[in-house]
mmCIF file of C-alpha atoms in Angstrom:
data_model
loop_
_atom_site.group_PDB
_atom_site.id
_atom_site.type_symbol
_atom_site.label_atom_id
_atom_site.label_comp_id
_atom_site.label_asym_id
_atom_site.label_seq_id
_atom_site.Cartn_x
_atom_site.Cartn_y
_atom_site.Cartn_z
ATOM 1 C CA UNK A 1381 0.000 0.000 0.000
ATOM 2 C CA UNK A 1382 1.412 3.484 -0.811
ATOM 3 C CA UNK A 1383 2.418 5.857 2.001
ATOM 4 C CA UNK A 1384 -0.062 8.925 1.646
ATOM 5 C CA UNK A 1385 1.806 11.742 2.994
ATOM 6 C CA UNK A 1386 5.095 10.020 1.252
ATOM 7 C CA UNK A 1387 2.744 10.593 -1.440
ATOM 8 C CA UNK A 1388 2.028 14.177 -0.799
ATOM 9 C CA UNK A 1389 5.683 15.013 -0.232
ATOM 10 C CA UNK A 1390 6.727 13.533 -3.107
ATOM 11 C CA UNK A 1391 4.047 15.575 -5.182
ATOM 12 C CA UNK A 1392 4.261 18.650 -3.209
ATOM 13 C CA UNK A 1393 8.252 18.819 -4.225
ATOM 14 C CA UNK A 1394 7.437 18.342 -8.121
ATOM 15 C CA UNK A 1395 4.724 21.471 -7.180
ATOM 16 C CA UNK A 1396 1.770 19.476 -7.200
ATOM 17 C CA UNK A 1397 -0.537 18.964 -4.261
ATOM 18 C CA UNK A 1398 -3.292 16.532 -4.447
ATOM 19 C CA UNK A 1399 -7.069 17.283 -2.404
ATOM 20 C CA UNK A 1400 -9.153 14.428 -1.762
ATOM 21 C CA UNK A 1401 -12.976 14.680 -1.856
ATOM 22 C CA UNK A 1402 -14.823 11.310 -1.132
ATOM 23 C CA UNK A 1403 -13.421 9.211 -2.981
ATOM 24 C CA UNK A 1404 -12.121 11.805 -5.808
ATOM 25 C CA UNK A 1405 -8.450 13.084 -5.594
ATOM 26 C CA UNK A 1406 -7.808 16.700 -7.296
ATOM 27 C CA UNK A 1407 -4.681 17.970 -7.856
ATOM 28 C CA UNK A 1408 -3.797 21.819 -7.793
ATOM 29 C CA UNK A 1409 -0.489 22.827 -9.716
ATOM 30 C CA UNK A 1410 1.375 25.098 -6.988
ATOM 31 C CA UNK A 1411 3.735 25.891 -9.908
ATOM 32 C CA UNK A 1412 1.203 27.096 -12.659
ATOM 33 C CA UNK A 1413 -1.805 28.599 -10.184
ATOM 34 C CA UNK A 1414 -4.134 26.528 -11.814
ATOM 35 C CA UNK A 1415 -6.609 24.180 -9.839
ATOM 36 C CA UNK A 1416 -9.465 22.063 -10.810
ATOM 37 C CA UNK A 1417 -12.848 22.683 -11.400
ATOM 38 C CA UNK A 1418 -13.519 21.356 -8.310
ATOM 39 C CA UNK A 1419 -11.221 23.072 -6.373
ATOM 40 C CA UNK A 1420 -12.299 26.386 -7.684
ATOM 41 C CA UNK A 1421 -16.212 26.096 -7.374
ATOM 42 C CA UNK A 1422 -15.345 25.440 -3.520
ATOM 43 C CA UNK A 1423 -13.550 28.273 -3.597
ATOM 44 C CA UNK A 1424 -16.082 30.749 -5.056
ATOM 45 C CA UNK A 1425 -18.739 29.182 -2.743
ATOM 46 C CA UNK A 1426 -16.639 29.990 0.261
ATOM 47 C CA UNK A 1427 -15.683 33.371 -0.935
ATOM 48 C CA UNK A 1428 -19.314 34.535 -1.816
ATOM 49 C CA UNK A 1429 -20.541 33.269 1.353
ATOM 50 C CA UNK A 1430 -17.687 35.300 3.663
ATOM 51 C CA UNK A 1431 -18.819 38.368 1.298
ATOM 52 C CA UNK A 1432 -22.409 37.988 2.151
ATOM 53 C CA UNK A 1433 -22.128 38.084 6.118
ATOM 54 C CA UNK A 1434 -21.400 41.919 6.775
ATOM 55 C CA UNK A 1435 -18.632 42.446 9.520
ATOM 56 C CA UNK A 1436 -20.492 43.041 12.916
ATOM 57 C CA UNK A 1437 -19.120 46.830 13.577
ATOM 58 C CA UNK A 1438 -19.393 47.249 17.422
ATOM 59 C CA UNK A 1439 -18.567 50.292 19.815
ATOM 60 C CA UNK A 1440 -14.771 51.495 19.365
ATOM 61 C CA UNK A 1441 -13.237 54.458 22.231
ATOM 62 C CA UNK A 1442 -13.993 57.806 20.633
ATOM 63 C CA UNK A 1443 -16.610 57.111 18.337
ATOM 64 C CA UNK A 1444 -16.680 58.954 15.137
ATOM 65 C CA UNK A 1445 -18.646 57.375 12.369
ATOM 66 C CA UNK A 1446 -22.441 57.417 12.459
ATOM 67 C CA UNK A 1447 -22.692 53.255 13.366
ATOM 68 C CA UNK A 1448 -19.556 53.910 15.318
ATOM 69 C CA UNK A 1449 -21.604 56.275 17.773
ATOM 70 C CA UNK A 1450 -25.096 54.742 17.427
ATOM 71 C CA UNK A 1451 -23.252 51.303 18.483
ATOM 72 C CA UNK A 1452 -21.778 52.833 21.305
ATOM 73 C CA UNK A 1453 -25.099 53.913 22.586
ATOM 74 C CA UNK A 1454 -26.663 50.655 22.442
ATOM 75 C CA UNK A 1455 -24.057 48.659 24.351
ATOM 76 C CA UNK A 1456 -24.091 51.535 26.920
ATOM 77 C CA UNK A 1457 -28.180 50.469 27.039
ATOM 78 C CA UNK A 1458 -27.355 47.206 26.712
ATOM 79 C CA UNK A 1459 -25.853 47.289 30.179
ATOM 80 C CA UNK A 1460 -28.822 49.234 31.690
ATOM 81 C CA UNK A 1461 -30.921 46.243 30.612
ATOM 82 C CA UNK A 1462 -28.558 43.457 31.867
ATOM 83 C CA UNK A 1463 -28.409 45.229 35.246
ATOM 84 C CA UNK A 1464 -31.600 45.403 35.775
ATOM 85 C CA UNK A 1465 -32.227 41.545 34.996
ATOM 86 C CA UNK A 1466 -34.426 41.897 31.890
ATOM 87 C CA UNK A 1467 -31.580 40.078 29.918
ATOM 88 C CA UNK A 1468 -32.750 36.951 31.292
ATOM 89 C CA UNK A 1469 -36.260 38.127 31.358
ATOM 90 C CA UNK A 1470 -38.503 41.227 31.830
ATOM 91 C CA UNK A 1471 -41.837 40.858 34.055
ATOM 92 C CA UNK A 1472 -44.891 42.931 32.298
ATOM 93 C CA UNK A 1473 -48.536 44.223 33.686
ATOM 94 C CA UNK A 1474 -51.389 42.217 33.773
ATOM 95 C CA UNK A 1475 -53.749 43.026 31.026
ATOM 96 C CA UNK A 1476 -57.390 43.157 30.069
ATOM 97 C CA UNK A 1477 -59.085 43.248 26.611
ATOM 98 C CA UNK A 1478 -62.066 43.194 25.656
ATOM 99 C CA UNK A 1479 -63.038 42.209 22.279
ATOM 100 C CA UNK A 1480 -66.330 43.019 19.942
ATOM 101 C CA UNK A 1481 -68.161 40.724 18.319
ATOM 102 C CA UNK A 1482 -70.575 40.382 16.420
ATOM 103 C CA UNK A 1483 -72.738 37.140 16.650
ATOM 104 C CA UNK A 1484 -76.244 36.675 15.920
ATOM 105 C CA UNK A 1485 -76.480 39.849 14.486
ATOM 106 C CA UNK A 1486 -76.101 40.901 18.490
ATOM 107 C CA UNK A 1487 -73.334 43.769 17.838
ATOM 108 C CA UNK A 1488 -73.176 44.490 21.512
ATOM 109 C CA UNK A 1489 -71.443 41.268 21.885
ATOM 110 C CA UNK A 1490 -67.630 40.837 23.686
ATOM 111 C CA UNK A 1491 -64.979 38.693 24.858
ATOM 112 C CA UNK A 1492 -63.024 39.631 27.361
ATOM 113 C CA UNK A 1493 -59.174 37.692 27.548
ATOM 114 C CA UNK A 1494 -57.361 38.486 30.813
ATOM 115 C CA UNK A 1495 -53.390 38.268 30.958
ATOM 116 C CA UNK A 1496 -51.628 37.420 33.634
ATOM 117 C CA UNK A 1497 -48.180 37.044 34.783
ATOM 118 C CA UNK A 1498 -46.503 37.729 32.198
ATOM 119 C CA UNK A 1499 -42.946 38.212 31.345
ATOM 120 C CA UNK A 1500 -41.105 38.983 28.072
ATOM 121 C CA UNK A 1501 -37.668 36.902 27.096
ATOM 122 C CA UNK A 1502 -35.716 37.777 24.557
ATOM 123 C CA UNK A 1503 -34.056 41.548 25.598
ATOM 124 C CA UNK A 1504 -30.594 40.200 25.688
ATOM 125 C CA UNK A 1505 -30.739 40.364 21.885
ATOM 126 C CA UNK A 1506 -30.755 44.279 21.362
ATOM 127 C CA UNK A 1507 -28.751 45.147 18.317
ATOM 128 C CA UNK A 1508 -27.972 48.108 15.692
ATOM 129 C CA UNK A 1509 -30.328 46.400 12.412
ATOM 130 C CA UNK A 1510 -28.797 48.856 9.894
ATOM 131 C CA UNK A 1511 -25.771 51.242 8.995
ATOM 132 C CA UNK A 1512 -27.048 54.527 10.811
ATOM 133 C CA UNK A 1513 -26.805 58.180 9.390
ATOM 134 C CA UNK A 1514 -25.960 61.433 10.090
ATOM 135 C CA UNK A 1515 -27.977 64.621 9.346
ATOM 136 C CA UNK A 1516 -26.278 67.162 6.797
ATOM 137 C CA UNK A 1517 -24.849 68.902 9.721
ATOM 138 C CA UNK A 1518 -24.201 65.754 11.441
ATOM 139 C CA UNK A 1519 -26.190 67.483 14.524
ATOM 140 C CA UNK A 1520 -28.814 64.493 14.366
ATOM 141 C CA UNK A 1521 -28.211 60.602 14.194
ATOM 142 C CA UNK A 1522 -30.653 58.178 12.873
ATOM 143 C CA UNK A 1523 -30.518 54.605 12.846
ATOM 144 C CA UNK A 1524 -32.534 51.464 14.148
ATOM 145 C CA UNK A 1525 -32.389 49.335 17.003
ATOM 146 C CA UNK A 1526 -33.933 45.794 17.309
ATOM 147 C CA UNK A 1527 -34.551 42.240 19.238
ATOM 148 C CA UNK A 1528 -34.590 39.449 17.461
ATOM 149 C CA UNK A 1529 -36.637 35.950 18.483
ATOM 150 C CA UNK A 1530 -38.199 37.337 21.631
ATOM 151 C CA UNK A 1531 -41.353 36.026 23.341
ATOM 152 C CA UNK A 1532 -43.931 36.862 25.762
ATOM 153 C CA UNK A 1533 -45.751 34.008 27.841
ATOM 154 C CA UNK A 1534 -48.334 34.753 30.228
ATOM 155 C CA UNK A 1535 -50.925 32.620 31.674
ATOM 156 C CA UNK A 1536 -54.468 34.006 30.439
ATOM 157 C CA UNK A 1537 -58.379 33.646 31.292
ATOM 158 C CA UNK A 1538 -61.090 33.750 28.265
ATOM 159 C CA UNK A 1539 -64.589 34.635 28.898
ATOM 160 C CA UNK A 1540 -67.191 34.174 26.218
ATOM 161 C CA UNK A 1541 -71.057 34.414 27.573
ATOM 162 C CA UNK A 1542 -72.700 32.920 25.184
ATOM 163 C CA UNK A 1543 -75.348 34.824 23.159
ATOM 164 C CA UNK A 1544 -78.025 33.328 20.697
ATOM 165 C CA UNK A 1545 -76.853 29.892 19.180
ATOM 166 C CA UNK A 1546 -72.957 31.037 20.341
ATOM 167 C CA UNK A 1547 -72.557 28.453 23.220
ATOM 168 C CA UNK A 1548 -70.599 30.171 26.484
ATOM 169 C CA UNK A 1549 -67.075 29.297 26.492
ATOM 170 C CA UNK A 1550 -64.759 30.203 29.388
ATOM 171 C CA UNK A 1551 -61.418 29.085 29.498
ATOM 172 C CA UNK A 1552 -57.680 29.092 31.092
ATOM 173 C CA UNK A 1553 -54.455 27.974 30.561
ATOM 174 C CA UNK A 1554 -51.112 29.437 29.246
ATOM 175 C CA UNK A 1555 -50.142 31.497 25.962
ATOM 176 C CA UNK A 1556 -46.654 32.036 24.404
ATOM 177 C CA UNK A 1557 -46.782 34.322 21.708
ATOM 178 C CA UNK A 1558 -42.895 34.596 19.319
ATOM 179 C CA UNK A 1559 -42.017 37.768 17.253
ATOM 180 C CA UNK A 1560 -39.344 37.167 15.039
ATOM 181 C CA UNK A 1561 -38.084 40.933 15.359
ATOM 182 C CA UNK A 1562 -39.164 44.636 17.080
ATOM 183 C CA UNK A 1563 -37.988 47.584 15.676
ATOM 184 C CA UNK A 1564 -37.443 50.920 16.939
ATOM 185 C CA UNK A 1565 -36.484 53.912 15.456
ATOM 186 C CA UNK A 1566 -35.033 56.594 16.819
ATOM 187 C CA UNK A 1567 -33.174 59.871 15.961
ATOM 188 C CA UNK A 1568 -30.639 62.020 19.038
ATOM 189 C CA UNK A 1569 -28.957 65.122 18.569
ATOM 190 C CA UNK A 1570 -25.430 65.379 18.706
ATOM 191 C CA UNK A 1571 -22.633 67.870 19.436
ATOM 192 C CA UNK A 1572 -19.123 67.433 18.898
ATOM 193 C CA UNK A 1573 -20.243 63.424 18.299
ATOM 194 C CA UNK A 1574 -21.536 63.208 21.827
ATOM 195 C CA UNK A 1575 -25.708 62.327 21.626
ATOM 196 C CA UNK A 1576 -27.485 64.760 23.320
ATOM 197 C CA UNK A 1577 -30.725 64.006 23.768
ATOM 198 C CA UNK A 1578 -33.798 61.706 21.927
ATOM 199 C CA UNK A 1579 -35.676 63.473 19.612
ATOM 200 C CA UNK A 1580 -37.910 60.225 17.825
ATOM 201 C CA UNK A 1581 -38.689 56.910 18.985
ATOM 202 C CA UNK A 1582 -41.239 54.881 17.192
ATOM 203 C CA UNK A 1583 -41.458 50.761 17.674
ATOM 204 C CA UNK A 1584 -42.833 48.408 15.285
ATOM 205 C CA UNK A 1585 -42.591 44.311 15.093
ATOM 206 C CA UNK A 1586 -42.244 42.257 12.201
ATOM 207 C CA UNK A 1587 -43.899 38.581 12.029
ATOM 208 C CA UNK A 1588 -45.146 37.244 15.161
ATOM 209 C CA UNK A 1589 -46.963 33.875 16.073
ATOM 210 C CA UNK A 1590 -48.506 32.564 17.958
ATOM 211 C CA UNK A 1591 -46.209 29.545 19.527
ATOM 212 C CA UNK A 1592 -48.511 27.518 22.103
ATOM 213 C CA UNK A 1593 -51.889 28.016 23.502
ATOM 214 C CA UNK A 1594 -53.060 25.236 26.274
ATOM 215 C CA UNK A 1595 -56.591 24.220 27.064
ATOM 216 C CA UNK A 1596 -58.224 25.095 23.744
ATOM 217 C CA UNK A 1597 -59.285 21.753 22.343
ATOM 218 C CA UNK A 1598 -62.778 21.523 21.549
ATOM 219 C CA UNK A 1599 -63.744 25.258 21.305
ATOM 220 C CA UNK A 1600 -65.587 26.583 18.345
ATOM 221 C CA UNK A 1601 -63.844 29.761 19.376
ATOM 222 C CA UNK A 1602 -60.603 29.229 19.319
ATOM 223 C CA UNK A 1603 -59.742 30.821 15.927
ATOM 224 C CA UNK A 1604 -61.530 33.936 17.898
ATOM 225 C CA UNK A 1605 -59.399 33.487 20.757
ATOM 226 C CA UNK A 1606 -56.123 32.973 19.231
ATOM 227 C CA UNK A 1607 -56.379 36.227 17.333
ATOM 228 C CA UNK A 1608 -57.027 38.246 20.078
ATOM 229 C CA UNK A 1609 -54.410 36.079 22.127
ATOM 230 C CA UNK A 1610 -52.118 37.190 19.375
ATOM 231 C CA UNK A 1611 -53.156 40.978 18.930
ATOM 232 C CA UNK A 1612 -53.180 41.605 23.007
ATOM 233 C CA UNK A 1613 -49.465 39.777 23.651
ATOM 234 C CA UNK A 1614 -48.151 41.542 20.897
ATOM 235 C CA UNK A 1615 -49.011 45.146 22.097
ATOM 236 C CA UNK A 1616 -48.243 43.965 25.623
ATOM 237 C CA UNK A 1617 -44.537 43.967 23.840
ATOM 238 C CA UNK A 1618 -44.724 46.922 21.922
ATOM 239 C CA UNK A 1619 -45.734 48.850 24.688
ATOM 240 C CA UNK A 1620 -42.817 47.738 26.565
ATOM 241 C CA UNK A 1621 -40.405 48.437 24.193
ATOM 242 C CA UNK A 1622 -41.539 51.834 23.561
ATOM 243 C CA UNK A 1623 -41.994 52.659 27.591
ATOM 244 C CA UNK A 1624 -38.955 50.329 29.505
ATOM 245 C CA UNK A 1625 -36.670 50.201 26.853
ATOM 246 C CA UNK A 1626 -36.957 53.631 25.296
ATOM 247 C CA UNK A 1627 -35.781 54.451 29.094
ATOM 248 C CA UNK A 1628 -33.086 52.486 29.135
ATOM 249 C CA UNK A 1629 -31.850 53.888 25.792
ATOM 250 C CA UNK A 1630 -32.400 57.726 27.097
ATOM 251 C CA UNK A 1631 -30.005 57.029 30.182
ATOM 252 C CA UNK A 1632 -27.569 55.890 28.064
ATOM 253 C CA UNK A 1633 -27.804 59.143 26.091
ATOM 254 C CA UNK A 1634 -27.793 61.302 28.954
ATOM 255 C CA UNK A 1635 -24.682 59.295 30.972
ATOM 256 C CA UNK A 1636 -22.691 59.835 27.701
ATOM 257 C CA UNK A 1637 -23.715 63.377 27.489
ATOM 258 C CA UNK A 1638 -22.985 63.819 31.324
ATOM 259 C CA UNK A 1639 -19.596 61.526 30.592
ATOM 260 C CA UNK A 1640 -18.793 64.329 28.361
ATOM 261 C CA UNK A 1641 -19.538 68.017 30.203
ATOM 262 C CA UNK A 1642 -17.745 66.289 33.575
#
């Protein structure tokens, strides 16, 4: 049986070295650059897929580029949020909705769902989504933060009373509702690259599902129930996001700013 790597020396010193794939050995000619067809399309593959994942640009010491800055912000509010425990998970208010409905032509008809205890996961994800901007002037930064794969699960009550040939349907159990992403877009003043203060905030999610629902079997309402389920969990988020986190992200502003006049 022949040696391998006496193989591979011996090629390597006539400027040959051989690649094995499976069961198919390619050799590349060190001394002429070229290299086989299989050899190359591996190459290109590899190449274009290192060019498609953008370099994660993250918060350097004396920020001067607009993601430089923006970046900077958003680790300093990444902190806020990890000291205050919500990396792991964020506890939100109960909530109450009550939903109209129309059924047997009764238009005074609701549902009310009840939320309760629930908490959001998912705010150790916060992130810069795009290359931020500056203003002509560069006196006003604008970019976009965002959370990616969160989730809010909360145990919930259903009350349906029953109206005409709608049967009464009351129900409990637990909800977990996923949302793939939540946006929020913001603006700050600057001077001398240093933010100043928050000038626009405005949140907005991207597709959201609903991941589990317990103790639904058997309900002719449950397609009812799982869009309001869905509608009520996902404000319960966006309303966080644009009260607890917007917050978070304003101290981080004004410690910089603060940082700064000391």
């Amino acid at each position: 049986m022949t040696d391998s790597n006496f193989l591979l020396r011996q090629r390597a010193g006539q400027g040959i070295k051989e690649e094995t794939d499976g069961d198919m050995t390619q050799a590349v000619d060190l001394r002429s650059n070229k290299m086989s067809p299989l050899t190359a399309l591996f190459l290109a593959c590899f190449l274009g897929l290192a060019a498609a994942i953008p370099a994660e640009e993250r918060a350097v010491p004396n920020p001067k580029t607009p993601n430089q800055i923006f970046d900077a912000v958003v680790e300093r509010a990444e902190a806020n949020i990890a000291s205050l425990g919500w990396s792991d998970s964020k506890n939100v208010q109960n909530a109450h909705t009550d939903i109209p409905l129309e059924v047997s032509d009764n238009p005074n008809t609701i549902e009310r769902l009840s939320i309760t205890g629930a908490r959001i996961v998912g705010f150790n994800s916060l992130r810069r989504s795009k290359s931020a901007t500056f203003n002509a002037d560069k006196s006003v930064l604008k970019g976009t933060v965002m959370f990616t794969d969160a989730s809010i699960i909360a145990d919930y009550d259903v009350v349906f009373s029953g109206v005409g040939e709608a049967k009464q349907d009351v129900r409990n159990g637990q909800v977990t509702e996923r949302l793939a992403t939540i946006f929020a877009d913001l603006e700050m003043s600057l001077e001398n690259n240093v933010p100043q203060n928050l000038l626009r905030y405005n949140v907005r999610t991207g597709n959201d599902k609903l991941d589990s629902l317990t103790n639904m079997a058997g309900s002719e309402m449950a397609i009812i129930h799982r869009a309001g389920f869905r509608k009520a969990l996902r404000e319960l988020v966006e309303n966080t996001v644009a009260t607890n986190i917007k917050v978070q992200i304003n101290k981080a502003i004004q410690a910089w700013k603060a940082e700064a006049t000391a």
